[in-house]
Amino acid sequence: MEKNSVSVMAINKNVRSSTRKIALVLDHIRGKKADVAIRDLEFTRKRIAHDVRKTVQSAVANAENNYQYDIDNLYVKEAYVGKSI
């Protein structure tokens, strides 16, 4: 199995915000490199960006620790929100 074929994911459940507000932030980071996405989320003025940044950092940590990926080559492939609460 190639390392490039494995997707690493992090899930954040029970976030207290509307799906529309989170979708605005997720649209902003989708397709970017992971370090650029984290940097952009740090300076985003939306309150929910803090929770999204923690989730992206968790996915980067999972990739580094579980799969020994180089964190400089990671990017956000998918970012989506669904209705839960």
Coordinates of C-alpha atoms in Angstrom, one line a residue:
M1 CA 0.0 0.0 0.0
E2 CA 1.3 3.4 -0.9
K3 CA 1.5 6.1 1.7
N4 CA -0.2 8.6 -0.7
S5 CA -3.3 6.4 -0.9
V6 CA -4.2 6.7 2.8
S7 CA -6.4 9.5 4.0
V8 CA -6.0 10.7 7.5
M9 CA -9.0 12.1 9.3
A10 CA -10.1 13.8 12.4
I11 CA -13.7 14.2 13.5
N12 CA -15.1 16.9 15.8
K13 CA -18.6 16.1 17.1
N14 CA -21.1 18.2 19.1
V15 CA -19.8 21.6 18.0
R16 CA -22.2 24.2 19.2
S17 CA -22.6 26.3 16.1
S18 CA -24.8 26.4 13.0
T19 CA -23.8 24.5 9.9
R20 CA -23.9 27.6 7.8
K21 CA -21.3 29.4 9.9
I22 CA -19.0 26.4 10.0
A23 CA -19.4 25.9 6.2
L24 CA -18.0 29.4 5.6
V25 CA -14.8 28.6 7.4
L26 CA -14.5 25.1 5.9
D27 CA -14.9 26.5 2.3
H28 CA -12.0 28.9 3.1
I29 CA -9.5 26.1 4.0
R30 CA -10.5 23.3 1.6
G31 CA -7.7 22.4 -0.8
K32 CA -5.0 24.3 1.0
K33 CA -1.8 22.9 2.5
A34 CA -2.3 22.0 6.2
D35 CA 0.1 24.5 7.6
V36 CA -1.4 27.3 5.5
A37 CA -4.9 26.3 6.6
I38 CA -3.9 26.3 10.3
R39 CA -2.3 29.7 9.9
D40 CA -5.4 31.1 8.1
L41 CA -7.7 29.7 10.8
E42 CA -5.6 31.4 13.5
F43 CA -6.3 34.8 12.0
T44 CA -9.9 34.2 11.0
R45 CA -12.3 36.4 12.9
K46 CA -15.1 33.8 13.3
R47 CA -15.4 32.2 16.7
I48 CA -15.8 28.7 15.3
A49 CA -12.5 28.9 13.6
H50 CA -10.8 27.9 16.9
D51 CA -12.6 24.5 16.9
V52 CA -11.9 23.9 13.3
R53 CA -8.2 24.7 13.8
K54 CA -8.0 22.2 16.7
T55 CA -9.5 19.6 14.4
V56 CA -7.1 20.2 11.6
Q57 CA -4.2 20.1 14.1
S58 CA -5.5 16.8 15.3
A59 CA -5.5 15.4 11.8
V60 CA -2.0 16.6 11.2
A61 CA -0.9 14.9 14.5
N62 CA -2.6 11.7 13.5
A63 CA -0.8 11.7 10.2
E64 CA 2.5 12.3 11.8
N65 CA 2.3 9.8 14.6
N66 CA 0.2 7.0 13.1
Y67 CA 1.4 7.0 9.5
Q68 CA 4.8 8.8 9.8
Y69 CA 3.9 11.3 7.1
D70 CA 6.0 14.4 6.4
I71 CA 3.8 17.2 7.7
D72 CA 5.1 19.6 5.0
N73 CA 3.4 17.6 2.3
L74 CA -0.1 17.4 3.9
Y75 CA -3.1 19.3 2.6
V76 CA -6.8 19.5 3.4
K77 CA -8.5 17.2 0.9
E78 CA -12.0 17.2 2.4
A79 CA -13.7 19.4 5.0
Y80 CA -17.4 19.1 5.5
V81 CA -20.1 19.7 8.1
G82 CA -23.3 17.9 8.7
K83 CA -26.3 18.5 10.9
S84 CA -26.1 16.8 14.3
I85 CA -27.6 18.8 17.2

